[in-house]
Amino acid sequence: MKKLGVAALLALLSHDICAQVDSIDATLEQKVIAWRRDIHANPELGNREFRTSKLVADHLRSLGIEVRTGVAHTGVVGLLKGGRPGPVVALRADMDALPVTERNDLPFASKVKAMWAGQETGVMHACGHDTHVAILMGVAELLAGRKADLKGSVKFIFQPAEEGAPPGEEGGARLMVKQGALENPVPEAIFGLHVSSPLPAGRIAYRSGPLMASSDGFRIVVKGKQTHGARPWGGVDPIVVAAQIVLGLQTIASRQIDVTLEPSIITVGMIRGGNRSNIIPDEVEMVGTVRTFNEAMRKDIHARIRHTAEAIAASSGASAVATVSYGYDVTHNNEKLTERAVATLKRVAGANNVIVSPKVTGAEDFSAYQKVIPGFFYFVGVTPGDIPPEKLGVNHSPLFMVDESQLKLGVRSLASLVLDYMEGSK
Ligand SMILES: [Zn+2]
Ligand SMILES: [Zn+2]
C-alpha cells in the first residue's frame, strides 16, 4: 500500500470533516426543530431573553464549551477550542422576538404577552430569530463533536435585542462589542445568517460589499409664531414650512446625490403640530429615517438634511433645528471573505441555489461586528412552498412562517463556512 505524506493525510482529513458536515444526521435535525419550536412558543422581547439565554448557555456547557453569560444584558458567548492550532472564527445568532401578535395556526404558536412601550402586546418570533438560535445551537453540537479535528477555535455569539433595545436602554450587537464579545480571543472573521421570506426554500442569497443599509433617525423641530388661521400674516406658519421641508428633503436623494453610486432613502414618518382648524401653531415636529449604503454618502446626507431644514425655515422667517442620530451601520460583506464563502455555499446548497441578493434597504446590527472584523452575512430561504404568494407573511408579519426543513441548510452552511475557513487558513 502506498504511503501517504503528511500533507495528503491532512487534506484527506479536512475533506472528511467537510463531507460529514455536508449532510447532518436526522437526530440533530430533529433536535434543532424541537429547539426552534420551544423558543418559538416562548418568545422574549429585546434585553429580556432570559429563558432563551439560559437554554443556550446550558446547551453550550453540556457540550464542554466555555461560556460567558450576561454580556449586553442577556447575551451568551461560548468558546470551543479545537484540537489543532488555527484561527478563531465567530458565528452569531440574534435571540429577540418582536411585539407582534401571532396569527399562525400552529401547535407551537406563541400565546405570550408582554409590555412594550407602556402597552400590553403579543410577542412573536416574527423575524425568525428563533430559527437563528436553534441553528447555532445545532452548529455548536456538530462542531463540538469534531473538537479534536478542529483547526482553530469557534466563538459562538448569541446576541440580544437585534431589533433594537427598549426605549431608554442600550443593547444589541454594539453593546456586545463594547462588552468584549470580540475580545479574548479576537476572531479573524465572523459569519451570520438571516432566514428570509419571500426567498424560496432551498435558496441562499448573498452579496459582496454593501448588502443592507445604514439606518439613522432624524428629528426636525420647526418653530414659527402662533396666530389666527384666518390671519397668517400675523405670525409665521410652521406647518407650511414643514411641508416645504418634506419636499426639500426629497430633492437630496433625487437631485443632489449621485444616484449612480448607491441608492439612498429619506422618509419622514411622522409630523405633529397644531390642535385646531383655525389656529396656526407655534411649532411642528417631524421624525424620519435615512438609509444609505456608503459611509461618505451617509455623512453627506446628514449634513444636507440639517442644511435643507434650516435654510428653508429661514427663508420663511421660521427656524428649524434638525438632529440626526446614528443607528445601525451598513452591513458590509468583506469582499475577500465573500469570495471564499460563496465557494462553500455553492458546495453546500448547490451552485444553482446560490444567488446574488439585491441591496436590502432594511438594516442589521450584524454590521457592528463587521466594523471591527471582516464579516459575511447571508440569507437562507424559508418560504414554505405550499403557501400561495397572496397569503405569504414576510418577516415582521403576524403570519411569518418558516419551512423547518430548511433549518438543516442553516446548520450545514454555517458549520461548513467555519470548517472551510479554518482549513483554508495557513
Ligand atoms: Zn427583524
Ligand atoms: Zn431579524
XYZ file of C-alpha atoms in Angstrom, residues 19-345:
327
model
C -18.001 15.824 3.786
C -19.511 14.978 7.149
C -20.966 18.459 7.505
C -22.390 18.485 4.012
C -25.120 16.301 5.454
C -26.292 16.289 9.074
C -27.939 13.334 10.715
C -31.673 13.171 11.307
C -31.303 13.148 15.106
C -29.564 16.532 15.131
C -32.062 17.919 12.634
C -34.946 16.846 14.878
C -33.233 18.456 17.876
C -32.827 21.749 16.007
C -36.505 21.726 15.023
C -37.536 20.930 18.616
C -35.393 23.805 19.990
C -36.879 26.139 17.418
C -40.459 25.190 18.362
C -39.711 25.573 22.053
C -38.176 29.024 21.523
C -40.991 29.975 19.141
C -43.617 29.124 21.779
C -41.678 31.123 24.397
C -40.568 34.323 22.642
C -38.920 37.145 24.586
C -38.502 40.811 23.677
C -35.106 42.516 23.334
C -32.962 42.648 26.504
C -35.456 40.261 28.145
C -34.227 36.996 26.577
C -33.720 35.339 29.984
C -35.200 31.915 29.207
C -33.634 31.717 25.736
C -30.263 32.766 27.125
C -30.383 30.053 29.812
C -31.367 27.424 27.235
C -28.364 28.416 25.111
C -25.873 28.595 27.990
C -26.981 25.212 29.399
C -26.651 23.612 25.976
C -23.177 25.053 25.308
C -21.977 23.947 28.764
C -23.321 20.432 28.160
C -21.083 20.308 25.079
C -17.993 21.271 27.107
C -17.874 24.780 25.613
C -16.513 27.617 27.781
C -19.387 30.040 28.380
C -19.662 33.699 29.355
C -23.175 34.903 30.209
C -24.736 38.293 30.947
C -22.955 40.028 28.048
C -25.005 43.072 26.952
C -27.740 42.021 29.450
C -28.702 38.517 28.253
C -26.036 37.701 25.663
C -24.067 34.446 25.729
C -20.559 33.991 24.314
C -19.155 30.459 24.013
C -15.656 29.387 23.016
C -14.971 25.952 21.550
C -11.235 25.255 21.450
C -10.238 22.880 18.671
C -7.553 20.215 18.913
C -5.345 21.717 16.194
C -3.806 25.202 16.090
C -5.625 27.645 13.834
C -7.687 30.847 13.658
C -10.595 31.921 15.838
C -13.816 32.169 13.826
C -17.009 33.703 15.228
C -20.641 32.843 14.497
C -23.554 35.000 15.558
C -27.262 34.423 16.233
C -29.749 37.016 17.490
C -32.278 35.933 20.131
C -35.016 38.587 20.415
C -38.667 38.456 19.343
C -40.994 41.293 18.294
C -44.104 42.972 19.729
C -46.323 41.208 17.178
C -49.411 39.085 17.945
C -49.068 35.772 16.129
C -51.887 34.763 13.752
C -50.467 31.447 12.563
C -52.413 28.295 13.328
C -49.556 26.181 14.679
C -49.442 23.855 17.707
C -46.423 25.842 18.954
C -47.780 29.305 18.039
C -46.938 31.996 20.589
C -49.568 32.983 23.150
C -47.103 35.127 25.076
C -47.942 38.697 26.025
C -45.624 41.381 27.388
C -45.411 45.123 27.911
C -43.880 47.188 25.132
C -43.659 50.997 25.205
C -46.239 51.121 28.011
C -48.791 48.876 26.292
C -49.563 45.181 26.506
C -48.836 43.354 23.261
C -48.495 39.859 21.873
C -44.899 38.671 21.424
C -43.810 36.636 18.412
C -40.667 35.446 16.680
C -41.919 37.217 13.564
C -38.387 37.749 12.221
C -37.241 34.138 12.641
C -34.609 34.749 15.313
C -35.917 31.562 16.978
C -34.509 29.651 13.994
C -31.190 31.503 14.227
C -30.764 30.425 17.863
C -31.744 26.812 17.140
C -29.471 26.652 14.078
C -26.448 27.965 16.010
C -27.152 25.545 18.888
C -27.094 22.789 16.250
C -23.827 24.082 14.774
C -22.304 24.113 18.267
C -23.301 20.478 18.792
C -21.984 19.464 15.386
C -18.618 21.208 15.799
C -18.187 20.177 19.450
C -18.464 16.570 18.221
C -15.443 17.233 15.978
C -13.464 19.194 18.545
C -10.247 17.139 18.233
C -10.082 17.712 14.455
C -10.921 21.417 14.521
C -8.132 23.614 13.182
C -8.688 26.585 15.476
C -11.429 27.809 17.797
C -15.048 28.781 17.293
C -16.657 31.649 19.134
C -20.444 31.387 19.436
C -22.144 34.754 19.903
C -25.798 34.688 20.968
C -26.916 38.294 20.992
C -29.949 40.091 22.461
C -32.003 42.956 21.055
C -31.141 42.957 17.346
C -34.468 44.673 16.652
C -33.472 47.482 18.996
C -33.404 47.746 22.767
C -36.484 49.009 24.644
C -36.681 52.828 24.784
C -34.021 54.250 27.088
C -31.906 51.077 27.152
C -28.687 50.136 25.407
C -28.463 46.776 23.711
C -27.728 44.624 20.693
C -24.530 43.993 18.763
C -22.926 47.339 19.565
C -23.226 46.683 23.303
C -21.944 43.113 22.804
C -18.827 44.558 21.124
C -18.490 47.205 23.844
C -18.626 44.476 26.486
C -15.879 42.429 24.865
C -17.670 39.828 22.715
C -14.935 40.187 20.084
C -12.034 40.143 22.558
C -10.124 37.360 24.328
C -9.631 35.906 21.797
C -10.187 38.227 18.831
C -11.835 36.333 15.937
C -10.338 36.633 12.440
C -13.759 36.564 10.800
C -17.451 36.405 11.682
C -20.349 34.725 9.877
C -24.090 35.179 10.368
C -27.307 34.348 8.541
C -30.904 35.508 8.430
C -33.860 33.398 7.408
C -35.747 35.211 4.723
C -39.212 35.338 3.264
C -40.052 35.565 0.354
C -36.743 33.880 -0.603
C -37.833 30.366 -1.676
C -36.852 27.369 0.436
C -33.558 25.841 -0.659
C -32.114 29.133 -1.873
C -29.253 31.108 -0.380
C -28.770 34.783 -1.284
C -25.579 36.772 -0.728
C -23.973 39.999 -1.841
C -20.380 41.179 -1.787
C -19.788 44.665 -0.342
C -22.783 46.613 0.963
C -25.738 44.237 1.479
C -28.022 46.062 3.903
C -28.435 49.781 4.558
C -27.360 52.012 7.378
C -30.383 53.174 9.329
C -30.276 56.576 11.022
C -33.020 58.661 12.599
C -33.665 62.375 12.368
C -35.873 64.844 14.204
C -36.673 68.317 12.956
C -38.432 70.913 15.078
C -39.768 73.904 13.138
C -40.514 76.971 15.181
C -42.893 79.596 13.796
C -45.167 82.108 15.501
C -48.685 81.237 16.553
C -51.562 83.234 15.090
C -55.190 83.034 13.901
C -55.776 80.679 10.972
C -57.576 83.483 9.149
C -54.674 85.933 9.608
C -51.459 84.064 8.663
C -49.579 87.332 8.072
C -49.850 87.948 11.794
C -47.444 85.095 12.548
C -45.145 82.517 10.937
C -46.801 79.264 9.808
C -44.586 76.260 10.767
C -46.989 73.808 9.034
C -46.361 75.304 5.590
C -42.637 75.433 6.372
C -42.725 71.774 7.434
C -44.447 70.879 4.158
C -41.694 72.686 2.214
C -39.054 70.843 4.237
C -40.643 67.439 3.482
C -40.415 68.196 -0.246
C -36.967 69.768 0.082
C -35.634 66.642 1.781
C -36.783 64.547 -1.183
C -34.548 66.574 -3.503
C -31.449 65.436 -1.572
C -31.647 61.855 -2.853
C -33.158 62.742 -6.244
C -31.277 65.952 -7.192
C -28.164 66.381 -5.035
C -26.586 62.925 -4.584
C -25.051 60.925 -7.443
C -27.737 58.255 -7.831
C -25.443 56.097 -9.959
C -23.178 55.362 -6.959
C -25.589 53.989 -4.360
C -29.308 54.339 -3.629
C -30.419 56.345 -0.605
C -33.755 56.971 1.069
C -35.071 59.776 3.249
C -38.505 59.171 4.757
C -40.468 61.498 7.008
C -42.579 59.076 9.005
C -44.336 61.408 11.415
C -45.427 65.043 11.526
C -47.016 66.543 14.591
C -48.263 70.095 15.018
C -51.373 72.120 15.714
C -54.630 71.338 17.506
C -57.430 73.184 15.722
C -58.509 74.148 12.215
C -58.318 77.896 12.737
C -55.123 78.188 14.743
C -51.697 78.329 13.146
C -49.465 76.695 15.774
C -46.128 77.734 17.158
C -44.269 74.549 16.385
C -44.171 71.419 14.230
C -42.150 68.273 14.937
C -41.078 65.788 12.257
C -39.244 62.493 12.615
C -37.905 60.201 9.944
C -35.348 57.667 8.808
C -32.349 57.775 6.441
C -30.990 54.715 4.607
C -27.643 54.654 2.789
C -25.079 52.086 1.585
C -21.937 54.159 1.806
C -20.302 55.852 4.782
C -19.249 59.065 2.992
C -22.681 59.430 1.411
C -24.259 58.830 4.805
C -22.392 61.750 6.414
C -23.044 63.966 3.383
C -26.806 63.290 3.537
C -26.883 64.020 7.272
C -25.335 67.447 6.640
C -27.732 68.140 3.771
C -30.752 67.265 5.938
C -29.675 69.803 8.528
C -28.911 72.464 5.933
C -32.155 71.897 3.974
C -34.328 72.151 7.091
C -32.573 75.206 8.468
C -32.335 77.137 5.187
C -35.968 76.501 4.157
C -37.179 77.556 7.602
C -35.033 80.705 7.496
C -36.440 81.648 4.059
C -39.900 81.915 5.657
C -38.817 83.671 8.823
C -39.123 80.476 10.875
C -36.324 78.467 12.445
C -35.604 74.750 12.373
C -33.391 72.549 14.493
C -32.513 69.235 12.856
C -30.777 66.455 14.783
C -29.619 63.268 13.125
C -28.812 60.245 15.279
C -26.690 57.300 14.184
C -28.445 53.932 14.128
C -27.136 50.709 12.538
C -24.179 50.867 10.170
C -24.086 49.462 6.634
C -23.961 45.642 6.659
C -20.851 45.392 4.518
C -19.647 41.960 3.442
C -15.861 41.838 3.189
C -15.095 41.137 -0.486
C -12.319 38.553 0.035
C -14.273 36.723 2.717
C -17.363 36.711 0.473
C -15.419 35.097 -2.367
C -14.325 32.271 -0.080
C -17.758 31.935 1.495
C -19.595 31.689 -1.822
C -17.486 28.696 -2.871
C -18.549 26.944 0.343
C -22.216 27.903 -0.023
